[in-house]
Phi, psi and omega in degrees: 000105182285149213263147186292156172263128184282145182208130180262127193262094177251128187198127174258032164318322184269011181277328180240122173288160165078040193230119182304318188305325171294341202271301163329303188292313176329300172310279212306308206304306193309326185296296208279336158296313206277331194195035160202033166295344180269357193226337187201155180245113158262149196221122178249151183040042192281115161307350178291161166305102187243157170307288174230122176293100176268084169297081189305314195218167204255046197276142179313336183272350178286316197278335195256323160315304186309274207337302168322319203273143178255008175256210196257100180289133177225131153236159174272133187267065184298338191196153169268156192301314196252017165290340194285351176291121170104017171255299186256147190249105151224171179306164187287324177299315187295347198261312177286305178325309206278321163325293176313325183285318159329317184269343187277331172303297176333301191293332183305343187278148159285321178232162175211116190280122185257156168245004164236143194275330187310332190275358185295314181315316176290294177322309177302320175273032153252013194084017202248125170315117183300333174308340185269330176290136197229104177288100147237132206276190190285174184199139189230117174305132169297334192274335180274340188243064195253194210216098182273181184266194192256012172281309196294326173291315168304335181282324178309306184296314193269340156314318167254031167064032159263169180279144180297322167273021171270133162314112183238146206222113163256142176241145171208127171149161184302158195275093170222166189300305171333322173281349157069069174268342166295323187257345167309304187300311175300317153323299195292321184298328184276007174220044158012290176271016165259149172263137178250146177207128170257106179257122175159156172228211184271084164298332168242042166044221180312320181286006186288133163307127191071022201289313170308274212297325197260006159280318192278314164325295187292342160262359175226055196271150195299179192303318203272003171231146182246107175279090234264328217061163199300140185249146179291150174291327183283003138250046139293319171284008171271322218257312192272326176299302170324311198294152181265318172215186184242110197255167185187107182250035178292176177264310170229158173196175172238312170192084212292115174335311165330322177285294184308322183293306200292321186286002170282355179254003170052044172272129175291151196279144176233081175226167199276179189274064200262148192297358201263351173263332191320313199292322192257349173242002166100350203068029157270025180240152143314106185232144164230176182251340196203160189298335159288324168302301191306309180309286193305291183317316180305301190289354182277313203286330198271303203305303197258111204284328163330293191288334163310290184316294186333311200290314161322328207253348168287309165288329168300307186277337147332290185294336174302316203276355161247050174295136175297321166326309218275328188282294196303321181290297179319322175272320166330285199317289179318265183330330182277321165270339154308323192268343173284314165320328213217050183292310160326313193275323176301304183297345177279000000 
């Protein structure tokens, strides 16, 4: 019997609630636990020797462990240095130092896993070798995120004080400028007969970019907007089911977990028209360039039943593409391949 490949997952992503990075990390751990125990022995933040170190977050302790590791190093790229703009408010000097550190961190890895192929060229421009960058999409469990029935949805709405027949637009993610939260509010003001709900909070507190302005909005939202605060992940399936559509006016992303969670519930997607979605969502979503278009498209989704059904079907098709079997096979093949390619290094 072949000895199992030892993989040490390094992550502090689940220490801060409401991060997509933490969701992606937990999904991968669960995926490997359910479908790859025959091949891999997975540990988390272990100090023991491993064949493969997979760093999910960019803490200095993970950087040091990769530097000292004699096995293979893998790093997850959940953000580009430039996507930090609009997320965190730091002094310019500190920001520049951190950006350089992130590039150094990525370069320390033997392989860099990206969740969206559009960012490969950007990473190459940062000086990272193209041949070490690997595209593996995110994945969301269909056991955890799935479509509920009408009576269950009615109960969820009741708990939130939302009438059963009210059309609900959901936004989800950290409250920060990059996520387009202020646009979400502006669109809501134009549609007073529609209920808007934003699930998420200030995961990084006062260093969030635009904190002061955003905090005022969150504390005094329009009548048709609910800010739920950070919702634990095991309750987010209820939020997606309660909503009629997922509306994400983000200005930049890589591959939001919220999109995969929503499509598992067959909810239509309304997204900002960004190039980054084209390769991963196959044009099976509704897109707008500005708030005027967002308002018009929400009205169409609300009032045109055929249009709504078509977009719901599109979301179901996205969900089917990102199947458990497909993504599990990619990870099994990837870890096995890099272990075999570096076998001499690992065993010495």
